[in-house]
Coordinates of C-alpha atoms and ligand atoms in Angstrom, one line a residue:
X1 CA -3.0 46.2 -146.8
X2 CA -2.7 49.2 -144.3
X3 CA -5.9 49.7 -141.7
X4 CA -5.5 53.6 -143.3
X5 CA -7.5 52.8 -146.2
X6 CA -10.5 53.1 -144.0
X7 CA -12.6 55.7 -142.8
X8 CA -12.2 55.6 -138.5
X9 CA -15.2 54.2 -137.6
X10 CA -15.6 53.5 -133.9
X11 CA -17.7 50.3 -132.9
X12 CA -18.0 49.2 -128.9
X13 CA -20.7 46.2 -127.8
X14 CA -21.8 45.5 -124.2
X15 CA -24.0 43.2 -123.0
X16 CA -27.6 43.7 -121.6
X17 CA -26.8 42.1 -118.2
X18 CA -28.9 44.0 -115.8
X19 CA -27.9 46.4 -112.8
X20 CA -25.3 49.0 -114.8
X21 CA -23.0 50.6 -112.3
X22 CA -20.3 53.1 -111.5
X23 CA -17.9 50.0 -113.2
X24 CA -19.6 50.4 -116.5
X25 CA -20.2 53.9 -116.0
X26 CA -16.2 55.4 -115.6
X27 CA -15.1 52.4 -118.0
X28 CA -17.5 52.9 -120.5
X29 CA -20.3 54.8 -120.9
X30 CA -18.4 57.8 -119.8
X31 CA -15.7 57.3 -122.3
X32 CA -17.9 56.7 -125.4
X33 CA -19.7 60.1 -124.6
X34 CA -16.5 61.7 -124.0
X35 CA -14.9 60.7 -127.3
X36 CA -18.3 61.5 -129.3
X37 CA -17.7 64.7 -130.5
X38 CA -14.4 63.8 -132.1
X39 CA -16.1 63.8 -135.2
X40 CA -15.7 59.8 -135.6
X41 CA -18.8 57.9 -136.8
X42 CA -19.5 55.7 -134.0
X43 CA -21.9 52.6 -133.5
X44 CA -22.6 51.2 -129.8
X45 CA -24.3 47.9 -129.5
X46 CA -26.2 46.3 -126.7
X47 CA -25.3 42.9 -127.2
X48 CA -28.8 40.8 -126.8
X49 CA -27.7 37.9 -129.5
X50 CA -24.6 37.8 -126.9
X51 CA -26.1 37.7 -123.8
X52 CA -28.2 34.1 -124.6
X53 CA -25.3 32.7 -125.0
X54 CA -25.7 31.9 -121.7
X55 CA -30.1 31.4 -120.4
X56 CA -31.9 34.7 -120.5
X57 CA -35.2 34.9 -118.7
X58 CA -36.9 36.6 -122.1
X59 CA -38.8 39.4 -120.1
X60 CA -35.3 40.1 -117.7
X61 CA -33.8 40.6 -121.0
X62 CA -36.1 43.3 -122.6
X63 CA -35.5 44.8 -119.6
X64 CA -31.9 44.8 -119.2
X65 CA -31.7 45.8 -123.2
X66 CA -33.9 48.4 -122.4
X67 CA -32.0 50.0 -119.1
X68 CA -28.6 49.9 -120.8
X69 CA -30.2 52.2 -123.8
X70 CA -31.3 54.5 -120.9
X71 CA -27.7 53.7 -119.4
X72 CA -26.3 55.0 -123.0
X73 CA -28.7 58.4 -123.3
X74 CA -28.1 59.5 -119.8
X75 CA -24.1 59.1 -119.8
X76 CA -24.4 61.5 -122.5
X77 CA -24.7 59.6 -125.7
X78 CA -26.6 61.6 -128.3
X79 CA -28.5 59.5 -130.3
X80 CA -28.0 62.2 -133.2
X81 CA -24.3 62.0 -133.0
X82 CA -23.8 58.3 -132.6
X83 CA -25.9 55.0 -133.8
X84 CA -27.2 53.3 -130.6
X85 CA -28.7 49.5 -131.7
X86 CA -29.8 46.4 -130.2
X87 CA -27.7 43.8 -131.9
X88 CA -30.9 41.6 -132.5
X89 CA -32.4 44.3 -135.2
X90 CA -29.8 44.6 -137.2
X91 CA -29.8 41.0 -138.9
X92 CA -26.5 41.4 -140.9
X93 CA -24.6 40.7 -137.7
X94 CA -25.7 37.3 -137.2
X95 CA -25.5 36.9 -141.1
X96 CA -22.0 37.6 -141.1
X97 CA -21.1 35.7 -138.2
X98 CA -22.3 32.7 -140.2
X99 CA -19.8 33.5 -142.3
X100 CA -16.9 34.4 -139.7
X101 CA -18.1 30.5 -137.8
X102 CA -16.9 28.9 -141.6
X103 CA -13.6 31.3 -141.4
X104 CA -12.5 30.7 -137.7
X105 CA -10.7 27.3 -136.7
X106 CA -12.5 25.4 -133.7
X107 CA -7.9 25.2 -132.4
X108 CA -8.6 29.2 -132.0
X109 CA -11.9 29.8 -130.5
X110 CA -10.7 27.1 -128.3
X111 CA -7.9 28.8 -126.9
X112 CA -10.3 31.9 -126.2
X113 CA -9.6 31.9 -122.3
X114 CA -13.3 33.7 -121.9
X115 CA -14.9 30.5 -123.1
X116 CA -12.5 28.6 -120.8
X117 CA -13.4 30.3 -117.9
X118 CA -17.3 30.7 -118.8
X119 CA -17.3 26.5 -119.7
X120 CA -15.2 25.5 -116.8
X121 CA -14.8 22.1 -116.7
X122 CA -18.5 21.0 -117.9
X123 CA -17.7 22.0 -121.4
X124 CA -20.0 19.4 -122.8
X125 CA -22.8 21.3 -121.5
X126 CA -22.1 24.8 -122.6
X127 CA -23.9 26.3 -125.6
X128 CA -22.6 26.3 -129.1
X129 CA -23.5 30.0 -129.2
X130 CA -20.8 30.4 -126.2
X131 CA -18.1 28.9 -127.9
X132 CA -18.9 30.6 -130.7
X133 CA -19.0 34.1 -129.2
X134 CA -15.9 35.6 -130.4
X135 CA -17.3 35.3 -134.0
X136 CA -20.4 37.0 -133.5
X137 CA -18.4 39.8 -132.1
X138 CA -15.7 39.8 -134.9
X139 CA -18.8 40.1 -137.1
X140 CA -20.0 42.8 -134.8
X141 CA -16.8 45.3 -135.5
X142 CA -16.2 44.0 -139.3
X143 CA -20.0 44.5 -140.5
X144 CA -19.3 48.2 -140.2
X145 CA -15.5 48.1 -141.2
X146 CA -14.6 49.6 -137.6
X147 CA -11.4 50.7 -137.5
X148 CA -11.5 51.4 -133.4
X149 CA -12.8 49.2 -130.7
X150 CA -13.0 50.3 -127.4
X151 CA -13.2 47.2 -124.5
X152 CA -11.8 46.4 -121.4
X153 CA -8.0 44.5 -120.8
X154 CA -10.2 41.5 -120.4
X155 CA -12.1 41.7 -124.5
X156 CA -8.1 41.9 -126.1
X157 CA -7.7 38.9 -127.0
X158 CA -11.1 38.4 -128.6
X159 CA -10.2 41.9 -130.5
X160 CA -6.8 39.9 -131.6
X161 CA -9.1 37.1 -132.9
X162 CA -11.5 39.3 -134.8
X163 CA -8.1 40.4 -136.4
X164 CA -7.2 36.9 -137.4
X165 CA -10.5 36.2 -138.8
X166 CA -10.1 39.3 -141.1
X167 CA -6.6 38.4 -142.1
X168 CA -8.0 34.9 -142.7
X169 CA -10.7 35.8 -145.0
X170 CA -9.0 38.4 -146.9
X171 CA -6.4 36.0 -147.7
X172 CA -8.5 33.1 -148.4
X173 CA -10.7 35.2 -150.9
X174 CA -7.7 37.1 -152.0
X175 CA -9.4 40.5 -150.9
X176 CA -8.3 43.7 -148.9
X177 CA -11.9 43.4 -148.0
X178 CA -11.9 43.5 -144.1
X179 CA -9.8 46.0 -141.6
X180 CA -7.2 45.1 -139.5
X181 CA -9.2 46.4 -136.3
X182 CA -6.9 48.4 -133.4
X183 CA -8.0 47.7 -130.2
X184 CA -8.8 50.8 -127.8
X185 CA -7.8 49.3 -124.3
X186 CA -9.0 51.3 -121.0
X187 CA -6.2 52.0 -119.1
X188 CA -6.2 51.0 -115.5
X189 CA -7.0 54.7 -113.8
X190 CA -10.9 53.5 -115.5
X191 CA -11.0 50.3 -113.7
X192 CA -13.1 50.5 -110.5
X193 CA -13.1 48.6 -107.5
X194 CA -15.5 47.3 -105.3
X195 CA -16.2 49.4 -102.0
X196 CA -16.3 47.0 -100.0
X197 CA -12.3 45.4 -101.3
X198 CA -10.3 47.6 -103.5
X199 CA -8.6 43.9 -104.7
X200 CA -12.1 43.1 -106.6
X201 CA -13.5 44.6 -109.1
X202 CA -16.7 46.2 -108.9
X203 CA -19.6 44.0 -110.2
X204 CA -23.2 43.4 -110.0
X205 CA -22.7 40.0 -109.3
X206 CA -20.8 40.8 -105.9
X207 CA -23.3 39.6 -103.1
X208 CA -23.1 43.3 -101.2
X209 CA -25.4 45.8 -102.6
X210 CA -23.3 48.3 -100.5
X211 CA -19.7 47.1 -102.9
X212 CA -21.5 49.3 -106.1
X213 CA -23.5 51.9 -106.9
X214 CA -26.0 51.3 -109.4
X215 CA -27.0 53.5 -112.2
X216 CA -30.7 53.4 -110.6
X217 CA -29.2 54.6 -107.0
X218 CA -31.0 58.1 -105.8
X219 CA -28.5 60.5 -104.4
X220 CA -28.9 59.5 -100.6
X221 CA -27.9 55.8 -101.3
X222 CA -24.9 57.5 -103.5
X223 CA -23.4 59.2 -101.0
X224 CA -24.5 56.4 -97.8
X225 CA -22.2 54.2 -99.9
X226 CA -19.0 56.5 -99.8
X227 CA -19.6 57.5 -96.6
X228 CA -19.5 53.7 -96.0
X229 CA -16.7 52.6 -98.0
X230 CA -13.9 50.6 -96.8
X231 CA -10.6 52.2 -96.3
X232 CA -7.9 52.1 -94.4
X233 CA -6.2 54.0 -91.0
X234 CA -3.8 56.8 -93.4
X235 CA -4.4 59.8 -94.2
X236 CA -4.1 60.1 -98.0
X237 CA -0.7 61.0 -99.7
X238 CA 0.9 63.8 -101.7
X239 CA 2.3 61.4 -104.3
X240 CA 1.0 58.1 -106.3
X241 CA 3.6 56.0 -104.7
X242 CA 1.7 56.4 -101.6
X243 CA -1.0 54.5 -102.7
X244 CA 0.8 51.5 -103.3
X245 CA -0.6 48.7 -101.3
X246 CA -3.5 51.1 -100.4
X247 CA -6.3 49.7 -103.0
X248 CA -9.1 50.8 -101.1
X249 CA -7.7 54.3 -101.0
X250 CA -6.1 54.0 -104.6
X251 CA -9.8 53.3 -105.5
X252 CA -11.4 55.8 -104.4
X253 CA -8.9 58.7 -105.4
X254 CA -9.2 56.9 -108.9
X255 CA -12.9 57.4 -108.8
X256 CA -12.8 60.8 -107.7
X257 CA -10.0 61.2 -110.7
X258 CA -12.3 59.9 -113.2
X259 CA -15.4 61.9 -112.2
X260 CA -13.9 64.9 -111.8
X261 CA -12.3 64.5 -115.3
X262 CA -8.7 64.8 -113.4
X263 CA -5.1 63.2 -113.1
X264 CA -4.4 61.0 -110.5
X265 CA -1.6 63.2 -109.7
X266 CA -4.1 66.6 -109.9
X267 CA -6.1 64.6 -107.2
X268 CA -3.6 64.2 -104.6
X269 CA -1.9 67.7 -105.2
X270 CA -5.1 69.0 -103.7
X271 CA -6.1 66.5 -100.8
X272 CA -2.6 65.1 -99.8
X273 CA -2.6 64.9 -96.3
X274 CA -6.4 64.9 -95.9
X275 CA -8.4 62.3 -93.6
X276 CA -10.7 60.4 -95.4
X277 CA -13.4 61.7 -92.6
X278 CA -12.9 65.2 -95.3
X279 CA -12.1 63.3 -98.5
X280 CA -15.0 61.0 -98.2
X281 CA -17.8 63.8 -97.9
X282 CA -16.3 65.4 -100.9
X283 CA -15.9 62.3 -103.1
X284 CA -19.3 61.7 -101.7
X285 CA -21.0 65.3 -102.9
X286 CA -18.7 64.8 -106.3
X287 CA -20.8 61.3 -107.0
X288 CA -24.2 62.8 -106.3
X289 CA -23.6 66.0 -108.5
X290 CA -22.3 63.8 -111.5
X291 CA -24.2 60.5 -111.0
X292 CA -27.4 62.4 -109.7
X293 CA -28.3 63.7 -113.1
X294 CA -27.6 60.7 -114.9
X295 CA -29.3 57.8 -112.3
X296 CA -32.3 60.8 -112.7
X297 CA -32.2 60.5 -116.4
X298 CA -32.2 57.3 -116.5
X299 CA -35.1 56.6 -114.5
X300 CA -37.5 59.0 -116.5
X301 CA -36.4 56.7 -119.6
X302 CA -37.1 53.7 -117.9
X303 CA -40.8 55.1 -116.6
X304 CA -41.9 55.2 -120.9
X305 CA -39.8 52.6 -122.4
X306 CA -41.6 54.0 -126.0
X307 CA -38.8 56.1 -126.5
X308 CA -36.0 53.8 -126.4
X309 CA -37.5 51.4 -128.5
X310 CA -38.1 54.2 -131.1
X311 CA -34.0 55.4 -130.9
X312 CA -33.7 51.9 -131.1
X313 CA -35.6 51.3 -134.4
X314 CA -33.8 55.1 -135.8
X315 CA -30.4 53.5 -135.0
X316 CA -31.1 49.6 -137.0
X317 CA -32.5 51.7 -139.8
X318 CA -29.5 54.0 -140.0
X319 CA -27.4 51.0 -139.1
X320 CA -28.4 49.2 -142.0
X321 CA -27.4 51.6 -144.4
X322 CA -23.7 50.9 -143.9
X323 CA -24.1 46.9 -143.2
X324 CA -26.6 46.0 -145.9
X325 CA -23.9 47.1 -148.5
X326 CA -21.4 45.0 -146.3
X327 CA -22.9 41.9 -146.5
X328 CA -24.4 42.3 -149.7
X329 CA -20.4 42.1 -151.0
X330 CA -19.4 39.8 -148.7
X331 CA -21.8 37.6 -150.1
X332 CA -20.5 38.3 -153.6
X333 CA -16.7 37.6 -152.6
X334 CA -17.7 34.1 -151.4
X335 CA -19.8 33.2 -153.8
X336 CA -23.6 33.3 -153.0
X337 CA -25.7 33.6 -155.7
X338 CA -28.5 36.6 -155.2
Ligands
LIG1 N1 -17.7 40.7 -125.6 C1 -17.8 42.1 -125.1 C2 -17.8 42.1 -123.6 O1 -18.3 41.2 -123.0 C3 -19.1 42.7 -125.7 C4 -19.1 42.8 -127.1 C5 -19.8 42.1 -128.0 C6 -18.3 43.7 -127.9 N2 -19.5 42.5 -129.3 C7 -18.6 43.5 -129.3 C8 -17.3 44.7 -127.5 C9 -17.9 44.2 -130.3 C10 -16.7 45.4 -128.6 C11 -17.0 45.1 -129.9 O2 -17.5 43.1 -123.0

């Protein structure tokens, strides 16, 4: 079977977690909107059946599902061009995952090195729905027969799995049935580091409030936290090289890269030699003119949630339309009478 006897269909999940930021934002969301008028049919997910995995305070939830909608419209995706769901109302995902937990060996989602670093030692204590994970995100992707996944370094291996799962089944049942789905890995220029230690990552979970900025920051707490991030002595360089075992400063021409929809190498043409006492007031009037609009955006959304939940609703209806006929035949191939 070749993946070519699918339509492209593009399918990306993340999870309601609370406090999006600039991480999420350059990684992510901005990518998604930037590939949406491509022409591909595309499905983005926020992943609530995901997120209990792990305990959810029910009302933190709604809210996080809620804020990553807003997260979605305000980075730029059009809710007529591309489907935007919450994974929970659109019941053929779990219904398939059912399936995919009866396909996948317990040798394979134990070697998934998520779950092993997520369980930790106390294994015995961690949900089922954990080690299970992978499956419910193979079923994800395969429930629309998406052909392209877009995901961090750090979801491959689960991408590899949902790959096995489909080889699995199609051999088992004897069916070209399910696509062999390609991974879309961000490249590294997308990955951005904390403020406060270019070594980190950024991440909501990092103690310092002053190491991100959040998707709900106003403009004058955008541009305090350039202003304030961590660099180092240098002036900045002419060439990539010269970033080498600069991370802070590597960071921040990155972000400056990625906002301004440039090359690393376009970026250091034109501030080579600069202090960071000039580069950071212009990175820090970049971030406000492109993050200003969208942190804006976002918090008008937020003030009447009404109107996500009704994009919401639009998307699981039109969602349906291609998964209903997907697990309706699914069902048929292994054998459930209905
Ligand atoms: N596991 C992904 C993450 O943590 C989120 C996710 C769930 C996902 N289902 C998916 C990503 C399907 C891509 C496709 O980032």
């Amino acid at each position: 079977m070749t993946d070519t006897t699918f339509t492209p269909r593009v399918f990306s999940g993340i999870q309601p977690s609370g406090d999006l930021h600039l991480g999420n934002y350059l990684g992510a969301l901005k990518r998604f909107a930037d590939a949406q008028d491509k022409g591909v049919q595309s499905i983005y997910c926020m992943v609530d059946l995901h997120a209990i995995t792990v305990w959810q305070d029910p009302a933190d939830l709604k809210k996080s599902t809620r804020e990553l909608c807003a997260g979605f419209i305000a980075s730029g995706i059009d809710p007529n061009k591309s489907i935007l769901i919450n994974q929970s109302q659109v019941p053929e995902h779990a219904q398939l995952a059912w399936i995919f937990n009866c396909v996948a060996r317990m040798g394979w989602m134990g070697r998934m090195t998520q779950w092993k670093d997520k369980a930790g030692k106390n294994a015995e204590a961690a949900s089922l729905g954990l080690f299970a994970y992978p499956a419910l995100m193979a079923a994800d992707i395969l429930i629309y027969h998406a052909t392209h996944v877009p995901v961090g370094e750090d979801q491959k291996q689960h991408l590899e799995l949902t790959r096995d799962i489909a080889a699995k089944f199609n051999h088992d049942y004897g069916v070209d049935f399910f696509p062999l789905t390609e991974p879309v890995i961000e490249g590294a220029a997308t990955r951005v580091m904390s403020l406060r230690d270019g070594s980190k990552k950024m991440s909501k979970s990092d103690p310092s409030d002053a190491s991100r900025i959040n998707l709900t920051d106003d403009a004058d707490t955008i541009a305090k936290k350039i202003r304030k991030a961590k660099t180092d002595a240098d002036a900045l360089p002419s060439e990539v090289d010269g970033l080498k075992d600069r991370p802070e400063a590597r960071n921040l021409v990155n972000i400056f890269a990625a906002l301004n929809d440039q090359t690393v190498e376009q970026v250091l043409a034109d501030v080579g030699g600069q202090q960071f006492g000039t580069f950071k007031p212009a990175l820090a009037e970049l971030a406000v003119s492109k993050m200003g609009p969208i942190t804006q955006e976002m918090s008008r959304l937020m003030a009447d949630t009404a109107e996500i939940d009704r994009i919401l609703a639009h998307g699981a209806t039109q969602a349906r339309e291609i998964t209903a006929p997907i697990l309706k035949k699914t069902y048929e191939i292994v054998g459930m009478v209905g």
